[in-house]
Every structure is written in C-alpha cells, then in structure tokens.
Amino acid sequence: MKFAVCCLNGRVSPLVKYSREVVVVSVGRRGQKIIKKIPAVSLKPSELIDLLQNMKVGLLICGGIKEECQQVLRSNNIEFIKNVIGNIDDVVKSCLDGTLHADVVINSP
Amino acid sequence: MYSDALYVKLLDSIAVGIFTVNNNWEITFFNSEAEKITGFTKEEAIGCKCYEIFRTDLCHEGCHLKRAIRSRTKIVKVRNIILTKSNKETPVDVTVSILRNDKGKIIGGIESFLDDSVRVSLEKEIYKSYVFDDIVGKDEKVLNLFEIFSCLARTDTQILIVGETGTGKDIFARAIHNMSSRNDKPFVKVNCAALPANLIESELFGYKKGAFTDARNDKPGRFQSAEGGTILLDEIGDLPIELQAKLLQVLDEKMFYPLGSAKPIKVDVRIIATTNKDLQQMLKSGSFREDLYYRLNVEEIKIPPLRERAVDIPLLADHFLHQYSNKLDKHVQRANPGAMKILLNYPYPGNVRELKHIIEHAVIVCNGDEINIDDLPLSLRKKVSHVPAHNEEGEFLDALRSNGWNQGKAAKALKINRTTLWRKMKKYGLQRKSVA
C-alpha cells in the first residue's frame, strides 16, 4: 500500500494547489515504513496527480479539494481522504493505524 | 457592562459570520453563522490556522486579513470565494479589521463575512444578458446590435461590418456564424490587407496544376475551404480592383473559376465583409466597385468605437481582467477606483483591442488582487494625466461617461437631481460630442 499526503509547513495542505511537498509513505514487506518527501512547489494539481500515478500511489490525503481536482483523481483511480486538518506525523500515523477518515481535525497546531 | 459569555451570545445571534485570529493566524473565535457558512464547527475551527478552514485562492497571495494588519486599515466589503467543508465553492462578502489589546498593541485580526451566493448568481444572470457569443457590452448601441445580429444570423444575407480598427468586427462576424445554421461548417477568415496582391487571387479561388510555373498540384482556394459555411473577407477595402469583379461573380452566380481552369466551381458560402475604410469615399475615387459595394452592403452594420460606448469600459475591463487572471493563474479580482478612473478617461484610438492589451499588461504586472494605477502602462498614465480627475468638472464627466451619457443614471450616481446635473453640464459645456 502506498499513500501520499499533501503538505504545507508540516501540516496537511488546505488545498492541493498549496502543497509545498508531498510525503509518500509505503510499507515494506517486513512492515517497515518508507517515507519519501517530494517537492511540489511549482507543480500544478494536474501535474502532481500525474506524478502520484507514476509513483503508483493509490490514496491521497488532503485538506480541501475542488470538484475538478476530485474528478481528475477519480479518473486516475486514486482514492482520496479529504478535509483532513492536522500535523503530518499524526496524520500518517492515523492512516497507518487504519483510523483516518475524511472530515477530521486530528489536532490543532 | 456585558459579561464575556453575553458577548459571545450576542455575536452568535448575528446573521453574519465572524471569526478572529491571533498573530499566528490561529482562529480564536468562530461564531454560529461562521459555522453555518463554512460547515465547520467551533470545536473544529478554533485553534486551526484560518487558511485551513476557509481555503480560498487568496489565502497565500492576497489575504485580506494580512493586508489589513500590514496596512493598519479596515478593508470593507471585498469579495472572496471560500471552500466549505463539503468542498463547495461559496462566494462571500468580507470585511476585515485589526484587533488591538487595551494597550493598543495588535493582537490579531477580525473578519466578518456574508454568504454572497444569491447576489453572485443574480449578477451572473444579468451578465449573461450583456454577452452575445464572445462579445460583451451593455451600451444601448451594442444591445441593439445583439438584436440585429440575432435576426441576421437566421438569414443568409451578405453583411458588411464597418468600424474603426480594434472594434472587434471579426469577432462580431464569427458570432453571426456561430449563431447561424452554418455553425457546424467552416468559418474561414481572409485578411485582404495581409495577402500580397499577386497571391490574393490564388488564395481566394485556388488554382489548377500548371496554371503557373510553381503550380505542381491543384490547390483549393479559401472559398472552397469555406464550402457550406461562412467566409469573412476582412479589410475588404484593400481588395485589388481587378479581383473585385471576380468576387462580384461569386456573389451573383455562386460560382468562380480557379486560376488556370476553364471549369467553374459552384460554392455555397455566406460572405461577411468588414472594413475600417470609408467605402463611400472609395466609390467616389473609383478604387472600389459600386456594384460590389451594393451587393455586399445588403446589411451594413456599424460597430461603435469604444469611446462612444464608455459605459462598456468597466464591463469589458472586468471581462478581460478575469480572462487574463485565469489564463496567467493570478488572483486579480478588480481594478481599484483610481485605475478605473484612468481607464474611463482614455479615448482608446485602438478601441477594444487596446483596452484588452492594457488589461493584459496590468494583470501581468499586478502583484495583489486589485489593479492599481501603477499597474497600468506608463504611456496610458501619462496620456490621461491632463484629464481633470479631482475637480467638479472631472467628476461630472466621469459620471456621464461611465453611465453612457444617460443623464438620469449619471445624476443618480452623483446623488444629485437631474436639473442640477443639467445646469452643471451647461456650465462646463459637457456634451457627448464635445468630449468624445
């Protein structure tokens, strides 16, 4: 399983277009966590989604997401958990625990 | 004195969304109406960064709250679009101000906002009535043209469109084609002024193999390419006189002979011609055929220059502003009153095209969400600097121009009665023609 989180200053980016980097998390065969940070400052949402697809990311965790961006994700078979507010580390942990869901404030800054 | 709890109740009972932030942009207060508009509860919002809750396109470049705090001023009734919790884009009307503590130290900001969806959708409906295909205008002359074009689009009549350079004659021609029953067939534009005289015949009518040294294959002309559709002969006044007879044949007989061919080709093409020249004068000088003129001029449409439809300047400026803002991925929302005053006081010899280029320049240069005077081209600022802008005469002139010289509307905008306006117009000699 490979998932990505849109980031802005250590927290989930409020909009996909504001992402400064994307944290891509995958779980190895022995259960180890592999984290890659990819700069996304100059990427448009469509370019970011292309990148995620090339990296075979199956799930995107984001804050607000406009309808057209949702459509592009769906057409690329990438699932998404929207309206997540919180620190990246806590969000990643929650996702790995299987407890993360949409419309949630994990914690305040 | 009210207790804190009572203040909160008071703010919760107001039908306006209100929230406050500290200096770290963390929400410290969020009232009931704010919950209703955004979809986030107080518990969710308080402590979060404001941009995590409101998620607007302006949050990171052009935040109103940030501007208010930096400039130490209130920003009243500006527009923005938030993304609600259900990810719906909702237009809001925003007023922001700084928050100070007892010692006068800035401790954050306060923002009130109203759901503006109804007004924005009404505005869109009104705007639609000012749009005809790609043409925008609300001046009476232009609205009349919209009606005429709607009628003409349903016919196959030849049309001659006249108007100064930059008035958008070709855009009007395309609009007629798009509204006609030929709209699924080609629209072919030929600029008679841009083609060299020795090429124009072969371009328009095509040629047969061997017609001249380099004619190695048959080549169809633009008339054939436009079969079933519309051909726009742009700048028809520049068509050489010797080709005018051949064009007359197409108009009369719906057929022509390609260069080097003895076999005629039949075409079903609607012809729309445009010119910025005085064809009547050319008839007198013998440089334009009279028979062709009357054949083309079944319907003559005059596109007014922009200076005669100044009421359209704000509408067009807004239209181009949003067009370029989207194209250039910027967040420019409007021109501020100072910049608009300059735009309104310029005579636009290059008409709509010139206004379009001015706005393109301004959007490129603009760093915020509002075009300022400094964002306008320097040449334009210099040219209009002599126009009285802060005196009474200037104010009356601005009001008359921006209301299309409708005295009733201008008087209303100036908050004076019509008689006073009439007196002032006499005093300053303000007449449409005298200042056009």
PDB file of N, CA and C in Angstrom, chain B residues 35 37 39 59 65 82 90 108 130 147 177 194 198 247 284 356 397:
ATOM      1  N   GLU B  35     -20.093  28.998  11.468  1.00  0.00           N
ATOM      2  CA  GLU B  35     -20.262  27.530  11.413  1.00  0.00           C
ATOM      3  C   GLU B  35     -21.195  27.163  10.270  1.00  0.00           C
ATOM      4  N   ILE B  37     -22.005  28.908   7.541  1.00  0.00           N
ATOM      5  CA  ILE B  37     -21.500  29.187   6.181  1.00  0.00           C
ATOM      6  C   ILE B  37     -20.388  28.205   5.792  1.00  0.00           C
ATOM      7  N   GLY B  39     -19.485  25.238   7.392  1.00  0.00           N
ATOM      8  CA  GLY B  39     -19.740  23.816   7.642  1.00  0.00           C
ATOM      9  C   GLY B  39     -18.844  23.248   8.745  1.00  0.00           C
ATOM     10  N   CYS B  59      -5.749  32.975   0.022  1.00  0.00           N
ATOM     11  CA  CYS B  59      -5.149  32.807   1.351  1.00  0.00           C
ATOM     12  C   CYS B  59      -3.644  33.050   1.369  1.00  0.00           C
ATOM     13  N   LEU B  65      -7.061  39.789   5.328  1.00  0.00           N
ATOM     14  CA  LEU B  65      -6.750  39.993   6.748  1.00  0.00           C
ATOM     15  C   LEU B  65      -5.281  40.420   6.912  1.00  0.00           C
ATOM     16  N   ILE B  82     -14.760  31.033  -0.676  1.00  0.00           N
ATOM     17  CA  ILE B  82     -14.225  30.040   0.264  1.00  0.00           C
ATOM     18  C   ILE B  82     -14.617  28.632  -0.213  1.00  0.00           C
ATOM     19  N   THR B  90     -18.003  28.764  -2.278  1.00  0.00           N
ATOM     20  CA  THR B  90     -19.067  29.694  -1.891  1.00  0.00           C
ATOM     21  C   THR B  90     -18.543  31.127  -1.893  1.00  0.00           C
ATOM     22  N   GLY B 108      -4.044  40.583  16.608  1.00  0.00           N
ATOM     23  CA  GLY B 108      -4.605  39.723  15.559  1.00  0.00           C
ATOM     24  C   GLY B 108      -5.556  40.495  14.676  1.00  0.00           C
ATOM     25  N   TYR B 130     -25.646  40.575 -21.136  1.00  0.00           N
ATOM     26  CA  TYR B 130     -24.699  41.501 -21.746  1.00  0.00           C
ATOM     27  C   TYR B 130     -23.698  40.782 -22.652  1.00  0.00           C
ATOM     28  N   GLU B 147     -29.425  42.418 -30.970  1.00  0.00           N
ATOM     29  CA  GLU B 147     -30.744  42.053 -31.519  1.00  0.00           C
ATOM     30  C   GLU B 147     -30.676  41.898 -33.029  1.00  0.00           C
ATOM     31  N   HIS B 177     -21.749  33.820 -37.464  1.00  0.00           N
ATOM     32  CA  HIS B 177     -21.577  32.450 -37.973  1.00  0.00           C
ATOM     33  C   HIS B 177     -21.972  31.427 -36.896  1.00  0.00           C
ATOM     34  N   ALA B 194      -3.595  41.622 -45.623  1.00  0.00           N
ATOM     35  CA  ALA B 194      -2.355  40.924 -45.263  1.00  0.00           C
ATOM     36  C   ALA B 194      -1.778  40.121 -46.428  1.00  0.00           C
ATOM     37  N   ASN B 198      -0.375  39.824 -55.605  1.00  0.00           N
ATOM     38  CA  ASN B 198      -0.169  38.771 -56.605  1.00  0.00           C
ATOM     39  C   ASN B 198      -0.576  37.383 -56.091  1.00  0.00           C
ATOM     40  N   LEU B 247     -14.974  38.631 -57.423  1.00  0.00           N
ATOM     41  CA  LEU B 247     -15.756  38.442 -56.198  1.00  0.00           C
ATOM     42  C   LEU B 247     -17.242  38.702 -56.475  1.00  0.00           C
ATOM     43  N   LYS B 284     -16.339  57.034 -54.784  1.00  0.00           N
ATOM     44  CA  LYS B 284     -16.164  58.312 -55.494  1.00  0.00           C
ATOM     45  C   LYS B 284     -14.812  58.364 -56.210  1.00  0.00           C
ATOM     46  N   LYS B 356      -7.972  45.678 -24.175  1.00  0.00           N
ATOM     47  CA  LYS B 356      -7.591  44.297 -23.860  1.00  0.00           C
ATOM     48  C   LYS B 356      -6.091  44.202 -23.554  1.00  0.00           C
ATOM     49  N   LEU B 397     -17.929  64.589 -15.642  1.00  0.00           N
ATOM     50  CA  LEU B 397     -17.562  63.931 -16.897  1.00  0.00           C
ATOM     51  C   LEU B 397     -17.453  62.426 -16.695  1.00  0.00           C
TER      52      LEU B 397
END
